PDB file of C-alpha atoms in Angstrom:
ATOM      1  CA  UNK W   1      44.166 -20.744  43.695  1.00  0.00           C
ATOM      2  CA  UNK W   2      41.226 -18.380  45.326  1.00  0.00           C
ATOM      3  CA  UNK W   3      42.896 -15.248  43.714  1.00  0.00           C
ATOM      4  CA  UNK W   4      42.975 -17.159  40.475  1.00  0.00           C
ATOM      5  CA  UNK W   5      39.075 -17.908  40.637  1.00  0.00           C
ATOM      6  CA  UNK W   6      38.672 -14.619  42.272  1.00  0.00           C
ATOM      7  CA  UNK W   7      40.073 -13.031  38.976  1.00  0.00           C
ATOM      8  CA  UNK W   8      38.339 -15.535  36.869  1.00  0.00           C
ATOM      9  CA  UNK W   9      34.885 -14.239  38.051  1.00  0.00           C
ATOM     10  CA  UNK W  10      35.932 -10.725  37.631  1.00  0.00           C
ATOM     11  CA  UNK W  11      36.877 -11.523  34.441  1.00  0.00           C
ATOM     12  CA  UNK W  12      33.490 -13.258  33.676  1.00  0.00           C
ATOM     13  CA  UNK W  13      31.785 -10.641  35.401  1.00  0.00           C
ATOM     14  CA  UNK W  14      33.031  -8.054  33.605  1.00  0.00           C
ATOM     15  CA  UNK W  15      33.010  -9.311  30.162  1.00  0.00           C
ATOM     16  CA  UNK W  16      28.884  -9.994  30.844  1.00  0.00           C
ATOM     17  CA  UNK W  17      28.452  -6.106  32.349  1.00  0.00           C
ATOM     18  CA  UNK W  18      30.230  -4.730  28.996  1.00  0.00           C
ATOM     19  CA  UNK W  19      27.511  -7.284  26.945  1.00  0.00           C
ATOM     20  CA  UNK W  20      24.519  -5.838  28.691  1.00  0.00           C
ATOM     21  CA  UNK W  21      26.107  -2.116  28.487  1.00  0.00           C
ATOM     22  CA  UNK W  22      26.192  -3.184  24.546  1.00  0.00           C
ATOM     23  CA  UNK W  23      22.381  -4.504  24.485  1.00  0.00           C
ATOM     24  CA  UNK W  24      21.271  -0.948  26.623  1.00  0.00           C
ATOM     25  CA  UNK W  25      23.145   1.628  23.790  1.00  0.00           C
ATOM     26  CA  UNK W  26      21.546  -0.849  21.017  1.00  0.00           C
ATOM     27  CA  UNK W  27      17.694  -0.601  22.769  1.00  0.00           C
ATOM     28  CA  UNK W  28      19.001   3.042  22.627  1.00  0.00           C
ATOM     29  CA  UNK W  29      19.748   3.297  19.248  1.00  0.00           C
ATOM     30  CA  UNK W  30      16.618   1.368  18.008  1.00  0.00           C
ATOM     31  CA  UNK W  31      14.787   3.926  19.922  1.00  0.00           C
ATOM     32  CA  UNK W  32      16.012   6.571  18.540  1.00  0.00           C
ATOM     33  CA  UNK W  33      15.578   4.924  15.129  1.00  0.00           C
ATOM     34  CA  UNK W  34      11.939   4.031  15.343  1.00  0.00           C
ATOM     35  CA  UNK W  35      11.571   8.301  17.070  1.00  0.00           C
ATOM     36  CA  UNK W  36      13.140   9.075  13.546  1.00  0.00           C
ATOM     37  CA  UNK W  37      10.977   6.849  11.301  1.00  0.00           C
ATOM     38  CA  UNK W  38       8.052   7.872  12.732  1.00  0.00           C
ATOM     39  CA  UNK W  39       8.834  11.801  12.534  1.00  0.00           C
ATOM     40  CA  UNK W  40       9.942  10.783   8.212  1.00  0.00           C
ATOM     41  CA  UNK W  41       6.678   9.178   8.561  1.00  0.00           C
ATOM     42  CA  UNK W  42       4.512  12.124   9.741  1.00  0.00           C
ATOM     43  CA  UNK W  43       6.468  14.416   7.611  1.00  0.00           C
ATOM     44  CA  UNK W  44       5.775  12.386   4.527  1.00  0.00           C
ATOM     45  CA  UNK W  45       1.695  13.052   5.380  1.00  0.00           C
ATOM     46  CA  UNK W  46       2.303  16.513   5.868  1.00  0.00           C
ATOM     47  CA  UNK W  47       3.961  16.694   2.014  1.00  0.00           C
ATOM     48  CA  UNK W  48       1.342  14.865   0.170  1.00  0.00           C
ATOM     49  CA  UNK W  49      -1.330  17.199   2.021  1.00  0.00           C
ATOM     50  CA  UNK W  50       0.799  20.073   1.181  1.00  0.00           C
ATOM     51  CA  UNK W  51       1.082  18.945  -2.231  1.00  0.00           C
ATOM     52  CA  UNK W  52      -2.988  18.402  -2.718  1.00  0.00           C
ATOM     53  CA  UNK W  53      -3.123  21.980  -1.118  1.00  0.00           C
ATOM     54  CA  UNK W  54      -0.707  23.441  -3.525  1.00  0.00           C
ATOM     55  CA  UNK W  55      -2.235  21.433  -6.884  1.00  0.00           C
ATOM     56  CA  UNK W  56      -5.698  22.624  -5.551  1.00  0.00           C
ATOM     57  CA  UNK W  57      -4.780  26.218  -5.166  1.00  0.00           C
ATOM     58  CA  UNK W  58      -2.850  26.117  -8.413  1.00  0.00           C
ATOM     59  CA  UNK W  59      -6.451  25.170  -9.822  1.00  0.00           C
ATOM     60  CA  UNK W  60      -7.480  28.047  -8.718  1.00  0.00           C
ATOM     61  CA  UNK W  61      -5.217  30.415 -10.221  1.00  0.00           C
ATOM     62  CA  UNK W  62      -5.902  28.286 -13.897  1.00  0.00           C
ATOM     63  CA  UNK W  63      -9.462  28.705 -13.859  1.00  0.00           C
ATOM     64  CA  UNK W  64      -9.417  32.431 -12.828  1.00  0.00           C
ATOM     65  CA  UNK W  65      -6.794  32.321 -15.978  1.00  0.00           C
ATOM     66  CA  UNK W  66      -9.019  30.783 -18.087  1.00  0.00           C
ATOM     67  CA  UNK W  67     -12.291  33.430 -16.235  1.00  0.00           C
ATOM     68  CA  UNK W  68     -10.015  36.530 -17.359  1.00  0.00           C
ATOM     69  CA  UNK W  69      -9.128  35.080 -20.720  1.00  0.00           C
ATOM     70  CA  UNK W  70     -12.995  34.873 -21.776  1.00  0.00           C
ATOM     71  CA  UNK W  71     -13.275  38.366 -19.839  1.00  0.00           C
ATOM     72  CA  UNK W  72     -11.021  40.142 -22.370  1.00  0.00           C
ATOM     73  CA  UNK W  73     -12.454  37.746 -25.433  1.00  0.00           C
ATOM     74  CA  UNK W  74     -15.935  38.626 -24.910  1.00  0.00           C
ATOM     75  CA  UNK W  75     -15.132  42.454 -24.243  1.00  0.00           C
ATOM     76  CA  UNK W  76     -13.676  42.193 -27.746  1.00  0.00           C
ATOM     77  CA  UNK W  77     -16.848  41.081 -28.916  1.00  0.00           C
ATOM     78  CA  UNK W  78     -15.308  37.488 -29.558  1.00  0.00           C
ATOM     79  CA  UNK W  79     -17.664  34.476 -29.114  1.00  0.00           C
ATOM     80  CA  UNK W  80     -15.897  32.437 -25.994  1.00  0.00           C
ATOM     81  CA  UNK W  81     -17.349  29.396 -26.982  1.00  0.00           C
ATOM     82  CA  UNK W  82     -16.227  28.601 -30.359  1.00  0.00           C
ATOM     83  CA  UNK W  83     -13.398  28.555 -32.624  1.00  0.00           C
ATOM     84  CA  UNK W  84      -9.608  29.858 -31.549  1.00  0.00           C
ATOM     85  CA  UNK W  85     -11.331  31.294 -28.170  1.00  0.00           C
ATOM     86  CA  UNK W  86     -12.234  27.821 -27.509  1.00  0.00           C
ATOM     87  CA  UNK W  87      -8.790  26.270 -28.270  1.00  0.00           C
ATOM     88  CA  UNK W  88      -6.947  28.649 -26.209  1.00  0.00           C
ATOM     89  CA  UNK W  89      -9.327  27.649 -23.095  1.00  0.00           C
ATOM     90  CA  UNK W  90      -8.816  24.226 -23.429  1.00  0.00           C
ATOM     91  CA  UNK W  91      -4.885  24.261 -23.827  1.00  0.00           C
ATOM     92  CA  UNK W  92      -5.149  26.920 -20.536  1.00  0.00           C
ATOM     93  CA  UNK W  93      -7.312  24.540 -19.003  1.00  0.00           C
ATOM     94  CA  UNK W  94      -5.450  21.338 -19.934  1.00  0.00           C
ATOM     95  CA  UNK W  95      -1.393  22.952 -19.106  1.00  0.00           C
ATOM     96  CA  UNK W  96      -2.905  23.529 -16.117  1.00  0.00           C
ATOM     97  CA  UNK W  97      -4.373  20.164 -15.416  1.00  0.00           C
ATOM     98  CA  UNK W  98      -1.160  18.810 -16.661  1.00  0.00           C
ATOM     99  CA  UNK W  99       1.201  21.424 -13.933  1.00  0.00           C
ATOM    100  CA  UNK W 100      -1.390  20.292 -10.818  1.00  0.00           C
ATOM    101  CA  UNK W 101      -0.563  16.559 -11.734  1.00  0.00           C
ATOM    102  CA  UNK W 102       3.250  17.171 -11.801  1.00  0.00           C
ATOM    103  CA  UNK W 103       2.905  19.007  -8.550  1.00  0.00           C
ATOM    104  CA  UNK W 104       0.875  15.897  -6.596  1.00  0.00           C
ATOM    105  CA  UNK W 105       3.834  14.123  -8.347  1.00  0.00           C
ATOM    106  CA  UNK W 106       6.530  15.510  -6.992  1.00  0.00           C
ATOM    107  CA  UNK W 107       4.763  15.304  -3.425  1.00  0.00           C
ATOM    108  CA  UNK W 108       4.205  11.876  -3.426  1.00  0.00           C
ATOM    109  CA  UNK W 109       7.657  11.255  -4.899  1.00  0.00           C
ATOM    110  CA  UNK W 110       9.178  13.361  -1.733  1.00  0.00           C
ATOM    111  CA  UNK W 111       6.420  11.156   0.512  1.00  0.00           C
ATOM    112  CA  UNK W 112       7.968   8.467  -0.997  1.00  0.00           C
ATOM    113  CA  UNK W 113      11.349   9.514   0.089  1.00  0.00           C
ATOM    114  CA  UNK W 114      10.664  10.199   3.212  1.00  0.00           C
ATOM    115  CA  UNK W 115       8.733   6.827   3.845  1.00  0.00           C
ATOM    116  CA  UNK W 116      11.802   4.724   2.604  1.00  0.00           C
ATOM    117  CA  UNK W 117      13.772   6.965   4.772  1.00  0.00           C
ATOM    118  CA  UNK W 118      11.578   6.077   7.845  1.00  0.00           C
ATOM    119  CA  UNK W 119      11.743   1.847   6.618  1.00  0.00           C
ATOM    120  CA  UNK W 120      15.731   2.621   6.341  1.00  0.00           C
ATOM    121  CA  UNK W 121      15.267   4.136   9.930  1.00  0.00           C
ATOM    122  CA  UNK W 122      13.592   0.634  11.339  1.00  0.00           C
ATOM    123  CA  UNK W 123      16.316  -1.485   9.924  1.00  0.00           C
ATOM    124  CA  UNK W 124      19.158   0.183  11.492  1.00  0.00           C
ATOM    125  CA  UNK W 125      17.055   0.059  14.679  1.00  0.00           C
ATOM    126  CA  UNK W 126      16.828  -3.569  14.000  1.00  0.00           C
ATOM    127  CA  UNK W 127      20.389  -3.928  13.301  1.00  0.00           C
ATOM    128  CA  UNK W 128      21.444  -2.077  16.628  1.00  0.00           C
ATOM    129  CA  UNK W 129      19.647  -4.462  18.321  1.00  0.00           C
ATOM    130  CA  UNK W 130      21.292  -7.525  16.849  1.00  0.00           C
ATOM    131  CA  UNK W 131      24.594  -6.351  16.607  1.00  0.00           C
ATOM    132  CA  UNK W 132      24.103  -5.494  20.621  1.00  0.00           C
ATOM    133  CA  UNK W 133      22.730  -8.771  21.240  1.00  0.00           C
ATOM    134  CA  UNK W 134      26.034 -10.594  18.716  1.00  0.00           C
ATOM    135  CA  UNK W 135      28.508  -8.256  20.864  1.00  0.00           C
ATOM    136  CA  UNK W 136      27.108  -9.136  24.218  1.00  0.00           C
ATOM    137  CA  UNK W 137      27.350 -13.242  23.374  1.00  0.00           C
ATOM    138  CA  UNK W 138      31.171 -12.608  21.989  1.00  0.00           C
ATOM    139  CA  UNK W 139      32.061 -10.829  24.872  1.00  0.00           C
ATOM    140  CA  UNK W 140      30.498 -13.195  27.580  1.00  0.00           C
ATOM    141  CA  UNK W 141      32.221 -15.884  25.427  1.00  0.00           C
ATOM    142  CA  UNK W 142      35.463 -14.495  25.383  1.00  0.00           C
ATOM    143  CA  UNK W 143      35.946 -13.213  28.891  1.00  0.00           C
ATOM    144  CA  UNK W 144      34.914 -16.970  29.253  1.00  0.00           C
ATOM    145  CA  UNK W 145      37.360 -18.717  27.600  1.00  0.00           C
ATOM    146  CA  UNK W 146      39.702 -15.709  29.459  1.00  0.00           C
ATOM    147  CA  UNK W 147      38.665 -16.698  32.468  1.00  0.00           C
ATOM    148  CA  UNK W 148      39.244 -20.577  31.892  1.00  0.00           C
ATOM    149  CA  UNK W 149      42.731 -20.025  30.413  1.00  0.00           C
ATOM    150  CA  UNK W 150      43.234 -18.107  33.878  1.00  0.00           C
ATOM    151  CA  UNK W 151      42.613 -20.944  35.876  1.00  0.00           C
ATOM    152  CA  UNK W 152      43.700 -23.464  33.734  1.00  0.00           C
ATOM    153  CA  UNK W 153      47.409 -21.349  33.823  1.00  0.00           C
ATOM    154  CA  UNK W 154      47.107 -21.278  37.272  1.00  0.00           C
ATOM    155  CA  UNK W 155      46.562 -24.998  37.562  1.00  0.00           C
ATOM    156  CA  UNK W 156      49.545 -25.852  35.576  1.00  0.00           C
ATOM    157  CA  UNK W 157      51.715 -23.619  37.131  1.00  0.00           C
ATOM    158  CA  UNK W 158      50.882 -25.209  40.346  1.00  0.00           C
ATOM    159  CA  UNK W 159      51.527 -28.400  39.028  1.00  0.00           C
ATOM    160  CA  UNK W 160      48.500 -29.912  39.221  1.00  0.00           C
ATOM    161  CA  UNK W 161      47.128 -28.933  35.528  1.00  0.00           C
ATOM    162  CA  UNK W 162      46.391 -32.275  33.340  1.00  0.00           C
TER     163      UNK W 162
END
């Protein structure tokens, strides 16, 4: 009967050492996934800062557009505030108004991205963690119940099971 219990415990034993192994690669894995998030996270700053520094620069280049356009107008002896010469610096002026917004767009929509990404990141971190915790219990339970059908075998075949 000792070797039964003896077996019993190492069975219980080793069903609780594979549970905490399980917990350890889950704390892993969440770390890893919050290391992740937070590198989306710092990414998606750097974008929309790019993005500001790209629309802002792309101002720039309109307004030296628009600077060169009334150059050549007035050297043609064209009034630069009226009429066609007008028109044709407020449509520069407003495509390129228009271009810097779709540019701050498109890096907040890749911010965006990159922020879900980082939320996605969390979860499965979260989800390690449970599912390490879920596998642990199961195991401890079954090498349990292993354990008690071990001695409870043993018991009946020694005739004194009931």
């Amino acid at each position: 009967m000792g070797a039964t219990a003896a077996i019993a415990g190492v069975t219980v034993l080793s069903s609780y050492l594979q549970g905490e192994s399980a917990k350890e690669e889950a704390k892993y894995k969440d770390r890893i996934a919050n290391a992740n998030a937070q590198f989306a996270e710092a990414q998606a700053i750097r974008v929309i800062q790019a993005g500001e520094q790209e629309a802002n620069e792309y101002g720039r280049k309109v307004r030296k557009t628009v600077g060169s356009q009334r150059a050549a107008l007035a050297a043609q002896g064209v009034d630069v505030g009226v009429g066609t010469a007008s028109e044709l610096q407020a449509e520069t002026l407003e495509i390129g108004a228009k271009d810097q917004e779709t540019i701050r767009n498109n890096a907040f929509l890749e911010a965006y991205g990159l922020k879900v990404r980082a939320e996605n990141d969390r979860e499965s971190g979260r989800l390690a963690i449970k599912a390490g915790d879920n596998f642990a219990r199961n195991t401890l339970i079954t090498g349990g119940l292993q354990a008690a059908g071990q001695v409870y075998g043993a018991r009946s075949m020694s005739g004194r099971g009931g």
